[in-house]
Amino acid sequence: MNLFYVVAFLSIFFSLMVIFAKNPVHSVLYLIITFFTFTIHYILLNAQFLAMVNFIVYMGAIMVLFLFVLMLLNLNKETESLKPNLLKVAGVVAGMCLLVTLAGSLKALAVSEPVVLQNANLGLVKNLGKVLFNEFLLPFELSSLLLLSAMVGAVLLAKKEA
């Protein structure tokens, strides 16, 4: 349980650093660290597949894309305009909604009992593969053909005429 609390504290700390960082590149780097702490949470919950998908897709692809976009935008203080008052009001309303949600979840936490994992093999990739290739083989193969045709179409559209 101690590891969970340490990782939960780090998740909250780095997510706050995402919000309060002045430099947008630093904010993206803090977001990558936050996603890494989420990966540790998934491993602690015995969901190895979700942990690897989070690690590869979010940390590896999407966050690198965010970082490249921020570097290409070349944001500095001269290009930033002053935030309008409507945006500030929307931020305050969103913050109040977050506080109400947190208060409700803390109230429900005192009432509910902790979740105990009954089946130790619940989040394993082996079980996902068994279900995917037995019960859902046809939809899996159809989606792979759809993705293949989309990839071929994208290559044909991007190919320049010689």
PDB file of C-alpha atoms in Angstrom:
ATOM      1  CA  MET A   1       0.000   0.000   0.000  1.00  0.00           C
ATOM      2  CA  ASN A   2       2.906   2.385   0.632  1.00  0.00           C
ATOM      3  CA  LEU A   3       3.997   2.255  -3.004  1.00  0.00           C
ATOM      4  CA  PHE A   4       0.481   3.174  -4.090  1.00  0.00           C
ATOM      5  CA  TYR A   5       0.457   6.287  -1.906  1.00  0.00           C
ATOM      6  CA  VAL A   6       3.895   7.381  -3.106  1.00  0.00           C
ATOM      7  CA  VAL A   7       2.903   6.972  -6.756  1.00  0.00           C
ATOM      8  CA  ALA A   8      -0.456   8.691  -6.117  1.00  0.00           C
ATOM      9  CA  PHE A   9       1.344  11.645  -4.513  1.00  0.00           C
ATOM     10  CA  LEU A  10       3.732  11.844  -7.468  1.00  0.00           C
ATOM     11  CA  SER A  11       0.792  11.711  -9.901  1.00  0.00           C
ATOM     12  CA  ILE A  12      -0.915  14.620  -8.166  1.00  0.00           C
ATOM     13  CA  PHE A  13       2.318  16.579  -7.810  1.00  0.00           C
ATOM     14  CA  PHE A  14       3.345  16.262 -11.464  1.00  0.00           C
ATOM     15  CA  SER A  15      -0.183  16.953 -12.708  1.00  0.00           C
ATOM     16  CA  LEU A  16      -0.134  20.193 -10.700  1.00  0.00           C
ATOM     17  CA  MET A  17       3.270  20.971 -12.205  1.00  0.00           C
ATOM     18  CA  VAL A  18       1.689  20.553 -15.670  1.00  0.00           C
ATOM     19  CA  ILE A  19      -0.810  23.268 -14.780  1.00  0.00           C
ATOM     20  CA  PHE A  20       1.542  25.693 -13.049  1.00  0.00           C
ATOM     21  CA  ALA A  21       4.607  25.420 -15.320  1.00  0.00           C
ATOM     22  CA  LYS A  22       5.321  28.692 -17.113  1.00  0.00           C
ATOM     23  CA  ASN A  23       7.152  27.091 -20.031  1.00  0.00           C
ATOM     24  CA  PRO A  24       4.900  24.961 -22.294  1.00  0.00           C
ATOM     25  CA  VAL A  25       7.733  22.539 -23.082  1.00  0.00           C
ATOM     26  CA  HIS A  26       8.257  21.927 -19.373  1.00  0.00           C
ATOM     27  CA  SER A  27       4.518  21.416 -19.032  1.00  0.00           C
ATOM     28  CA  VAL A  28       4.603  18.672 -21.671  1.00  0.00           C
ATOM     29  CA  LEU A  29       7.569  17.016 -19.978  1.00  0.00           C
ATOM     30  CA  TYR A  30       5.691  17.029 -16.664  1.00  0.00           C
ATOM     31  CA  LEU A  31       2.721  15.490 -18.471  1.00  0.00           C
ATOM     32  CA  ILE A  32       4.970  12.676 -19.712  1.00  0.00           C
ATOM     33  CA  ILE A  33       6.059  12.002 -16.129  1.00  0.00           C
ATOM     34  CA  THR A  34       2.403  12.062 -15.037  1.00  0.00           C
ATOM     35  CA  PHE A  35       1.539   9.451 -17.668  1.00  0.00           C
ATOM     36  CA  PHE A  36       4.458   7.356 -16.416  1.00  0.00           C
ATOM     37  CA  THR A  37       2.985   7.402 -12.915  1.00  0.00           C
ATOM     38  CA  PHE A  38      -0.331   6.276 -14.429  1.00  0.00           C
ATOM     39  CA  THR A  39       1.546   3.368 -16.007  1.00  0.00           C
ATOM     40  CA  ILE A  40       2.813   2.391 -12.562  1.00  0.00           C
ATOM     41  CA  HIS A  41      -0.764   2.535 -11.257  1.00  0.00           C
ATOM     42  CA  TYR A  42      -1.875   0.176 -14.033  1.00  0.00           C
ATOM     43  CA  ILE A  43       0.896  -2.254 -13.122  1.00  0.00           C
ATOM     44  CA  LEU A  44      -0.144  -2.129  -9.472  1.00  0.00           C
ATOM     45  CA  LEU A  45      -3.727  -2.909 -10.568  1.00  0.00           C
ATOM     46  CA  ASN A  46      -2.482  -5.990 -12.480  1.00  0.00           C
ATOM     47  CA  ALA A  47      -3.448  -4.480 -15.841  1.00  0.00           C
ATOM     48  CA  GLN A  48      -0.256  -5.051 -17.804  1.00  0.00           C
ATOM     49  CA  PHE A  49      -1.896  -4.492 -21.195  1.00  0.00           C
ATOM     50  CA  LEU A  50      -3.220  -1.068 -20.208  1.00  0.00           C
ATOM     51  CA  ALA A  51       0.183  -0.208 -18.759  1.00  0.00           C
ATOM     52  CA  MET A  52       1.994  -1.050 -21.987  1.00  0.00           C
ATOM     53  CA  VAL A  53      -0.591   0.729 -24.157  1.00  0.00           C
ATOM     54  CA  ASN A  54      -0.345   3.816 -21.947  1.00  0.00           C
ATOM     55  CA  PHE A  55       3.435   3.665 -22.086  1.00  0.00           C
ATOM     56  CA  ILE A  56       3.711   3.166 -25.837  1.00  0.00           C
ATOM     57  CA  VAL A  57       0.810   5.205 -27.162  1.00  0.00           C
ATOM     58  CA  TYR A  58       0.534   8.127 -24.754  1.00  0.00           C
ATOM     59  CA  MET A  59       4.105   8.556 -23.607  1.00  0.00           C
ATOM     60  CA  GLY A  60       5.750   7.425 -26.811  1.00  0.00           C
ATOM     61  CA  ALA A  61       3.605   8.868 -29.555  1.00  0.00           C
ATOM     62  CA  ILE A  62       1.097  11.470 -28.445  1.00  0.00           C
ATOM     63  CA  MET A  63       3.345  13.333 -26.029  1.00  0.00           C
ATOM     64  CA  VAL A  64       6.187  13.462 -28.563  1.00  0.00           C
ATOM     65  CA  LEU A  65       3.681  14.898 -31.034  1.00  0.00           C
ATOM     66  CA  PHE A  66       2.641  17.534 -28.459  1.00  0.00           C
ATOM     67  CA  LEU A  67       6.289  18.386 -27.868  1.00  0.00           C
ATOM     68  CA  PHE A  68       7.009  18.778 -31.585  1.00  0.00           C
ATOM     69  CA  VAL A  69       3.936  20.977 -32.082  1.00  0.00           C
ATOM     70  CA  LEU A  70       4.953  23.221 -29.199  1.00  0.00           C
ATOM     71  CA  MET A  71       8.472  23.510 -30.556  1.00  0.00           C
ATOM     72  CA  LEU A  72       7.164  24.320 -34.038  1.00  0.00           C
ATOM     73  CA  LEU A  73       4.794  26.992 -32.695  1.00  0.00           C
ATOM     74  CA  ASN A  74       7.743  28.814 -31.105  1.00  0.00           C
ATOM     75  CA  LEU A  75       5.672  30.378 -28.336  1.00  0.00           C
ATOM     76  CA  ASN A  76       7.132  33.353 -26.518  1.00  0.00           C
ATOM     77  CA  LYS A  77       5.846  36.254 -24.478  1.00  0.00           C
ATOM     78  CA  GLU A  78       5.403  38.539 -27.493  1.00  0.00           C
ATOM     79  CA  THR A  79       3.053  36.100 -29.277  1.00  0.00           C
ATOM     80  CA  GLU A  80       0.891  35.426 -26.226  1.00  0.00           C
ATOM     81  CA  SER A  81      -2.046  37.746 -25.814  1.00  0.00           C
ATOM     82  CA  LEU A  82      -3.715  38.581 -22.543  1.00  0.00           C
ATOM     83  CA  LYS A  83      -6.340  36.073 -21.540  1.00  0.00           C
ATOM     84  CA  PRO A  84      -9.878  37.387 -21.864  1.00  0.00           C
ATOM     85  CA  ASN A  85     -12.068  37.606 -18.782  1.00  0.00           C
ATOM     86  CA  LEU A  86     -14.470  34.975 -20.138  1.00  0.00           C
ATOM     87  CA  LEU A  87     -11.644  32.437 -20.208  1.00  0.00           C
ATOM     88  CA  LYS A  88     -10.765  33.245 -16.590  1.00  0.00           C
ATOM     89  CA  VAL A  89     -14.404  32.795 -15.524  1.00  0.00           C
ATOM     90  CA  ALA A  90     -14.554  29.462 -17.364  1.00  0.00           C
ATOM     91  CA  GLY A  91     -11.420  28.359 -15.515  1.00  0.00           C
ATOM     92  CA  VAL A  92     -12.919  29.269 -12.152  1.00  0.00           C
ATOM     93  CA  VAL A  93     -16.154  27.385 -12.978  1.00  0.00           C
ATOM     94  CA  ALA A  94     -14.165  24.326 -14.085  1.00  0.00           C
ATOM     95  CA  GLY A  95     -12.106  24.475 -10.886  1.00  0.00           C
ATOM     96  CA  MET A  96     -15.246  24.626  -8.750  1.00  0.00           C
ATOM     97  CA  CYS A  97     -16.687  21.636 -10.610  1.00  0.00           C
ATOM     98  CA  LEU A  98     -13.457  19.762  -9.885  1.00  0.00           C
ATOM     99  CA  LEU A  99     -13.685  20.624  -6.186  1.00  0.00           C
ATOM    100  CA  VAL A 100     -17.307  19.427  -6.015  1.00  0.00           C
ATOM    101  CA  THR A 101     -16.309  16.169  -7.733  1.00  0.00           C
ATOM    102  CA  LEU A 102     -13.401  15.656  -5.343  1.00  0.00           C
ATOM    103  CA  ALA A 103     -15.621  16.345  -2.319  1.00  0.00           C
ATOM    104  CA  GLY A 104     -18.218  13.852  -3.571  1.00  0.00           C
ATOM    105  CA  SER A 105     -15.601  11.193  -4.204  1.00  0.00           C
ATOM    106  CA  LEU A 106     -14.073  11.672  -0.754  1.00  0.00           C
ATOM    107  CA  LYS A 107     -17.547  11.368   0.776  1.00  0.00           C
ATOM    108  CA  ALA A 108     -18.175   8.151  -1.188  1.00  0.00           C
ATOM    109  CA  LEU A 109     -14.740   6.849  -0.206  1.00  0.00           C
ATOM    110  CA  ALA A 110     -15.678   6.871   3.458  1.00  0.00           C
ATOM    111  CA  VAL A 111     -18.792   4.802   2.712  1.00  0.00           C
ATOM    112  CA  SER A 112     -17.444   2.209   0.280  1.00  0.00           C
ATOM    113  CA  GLU A 113     -15.242  -0.777   1.043  1.00  0.00           C
ATOM    114  CA  PRO A 114     -11.930  -1.293  -0.760  1.00  0.00           C
ATOM    115  CA  VAL A 115     -12.016  -3.363  -3.941  1.00  0.00           C
ATOM    116  CA  VAL A 116     -10.359  -6.762  -3.613  1.00  0.00           C
ATOM    117  CA  LEU A 117      -9.190  -8.505  -6.754  1.00  0.00           C
ATOM    118  CA  GLN A 118     -10.894 -11.916  -6.807  1.00  0.00           C
ATOM    119  CA  ASN A 119      -9.130 -13.289  -9.890  1.00  0.00           C
ATOM    120  CA  ALA A 120      -5.368 -12.781 -10.066  1.00  0.00           C
ATOM    121  CA  ASN A 121      -5.324 -13.331 -13.841  1.00  0.00           C
ATOM    122  CA  LEU A 122      -7.846 -10.587 -14.563  1.00  0.00           C
ATOM    123  CA  GLY A 123      -5.735  -8.015 -16.418  1.00  0.00           C
ATOM    124  CA  LEU A 124      -3.227 -10.243 -18.180  1.00  0.00           C
ATOM    125  CA  VAL A 125      -2.478  -9.997 -21.883  1.00  0.00           C
ATOM    126  CA  LYS A 126      -2.735 -13.782 -22.220  1.00  0.00           C
ATOM    127  CA  ASN A 127      -6.438 -13.691 -21.315  1.00  0.00           C
ATOM    128  CA  LEU A 128      -7.049 -10.785 -23.697  1.00  0.00           C
ATOM    129  CA  GLY A 129      -5.403 -12.749 -26.498  1.00  0.00           C
ATOM    130  CA  LYS A 130      -7.531 -15.822 -25.777  1.00  0.00           C
ATOM    131  CA  VAL A 131     -10.754 -13.808 -25.942  1.00  0.00           C
ATOM    132  CA  LEU A 132      -9.610 -11.771 -28.943  1.00  0.00           C
ATOM    133  CA  PHE A 133      -8.580 -14.753 -31.067  1.00  0.00           C
ATOM    134  CA  ASN A 134     -11.425 -17.072 -30.046  1.00  0.00           C
ATOM    135  CA  GLU A 135     -14.666 -15.128 -29.582  1.00  0.00           C
ATOM    136  CA  PHE A 136     -13.805 -11.972 -31.523  1.00  0.00           C
ATOM    137  CA  LEU A 137     -11.664 -13.365 -34.340  1.00  0.00           C
ATOM    138  CA  LEU A 138     -13.864 -12.135 -37.201  1.00  0.00           C
ATOM    139  CA  PRO A 139     -14.187  -8.504 -35.952  1.00  0.00           C
ATOM    140  CA  PHE A 140     -10.441  -8.486 -35.210  1.00  0.00           C
ATOM    141  CA  GLU A 141      -9.577  -9.632 -38.734  1.00  0.00           C
ATOM    142  CA  LEU A 142     -12.065  -7.217 -40.320  1.00  0.00           C
ATOM    143  CA  SER A 143     -10.621  -4.296 -38.382  1.00  0.00           C
ATOM    144  CA  SER A 144      -7.099  -5.316 -39.449  1.00  0.00           C
ATOM    145  CA  LEU A 145      -8.233  -5.327 -43.108  1.00  0.00           C
ATOM    146  CA  LEU A 146      -9.843  -1.909 -42.614  1.00  0.00           C
ATOM    147  CA  LEU A 147      -6.633  -0.499 -41.129  1.00  0.00           C
ATOM    148  CA  LEU A 148      -4.580  -2.060 -43.940  1.00  0.00           C
ATOM    149  CA  SER A 149      -6.803  -0.490 -46.597  1.00  0.00           C
ATOM    150  CA  ALA A 150      -6.601   2.898 -44.817  1.00  0.00           C
ATOM    151  CA  MET A 151      -2.816   2.649 -44.727  1.00  0.00           C
ATOM    152  CA  VAL A 152      -2.613   1.760 -48.441  1.00  0.00           C
ATOM    153  CA  GLY A 153      -5.013   4.613 -49.243  1.00  0.00           C
ATOM    154  CA  ALA A 154      -2.893   7.084 -47.252  1.00  0.00           C
ATOM    155  CA  VAL A 155       0.253   5.963 -49.077  1.00  0.00           C
ATOM    156  CA  LEU A 156      -1.461   6.313 -52.467  1.00  0.00           C
ATOM    157  CA  LEU A 157      -2.771   9.783 -51.599  1.00  0.00           C
ATOM    158  CA  ALA A 158       0.604  10.951 -50.339  1.00  0.00           C
ATOM    159  CA  LYS A 159       2.545   9.520 -53.281  1.00  0.00           C
ATOM    160  CA  LYS A 160       3.598  12.210 -55.724  1.00  0.00           C
ATOM    161  CA  GLU A 161       3.151  11.682 -59.426  1.00  0.00           C
ATOM    162  CA  ALA A 162       6.487  11.096 -61.117  1.00  0.00           C
TER     163      ALA A 162
END
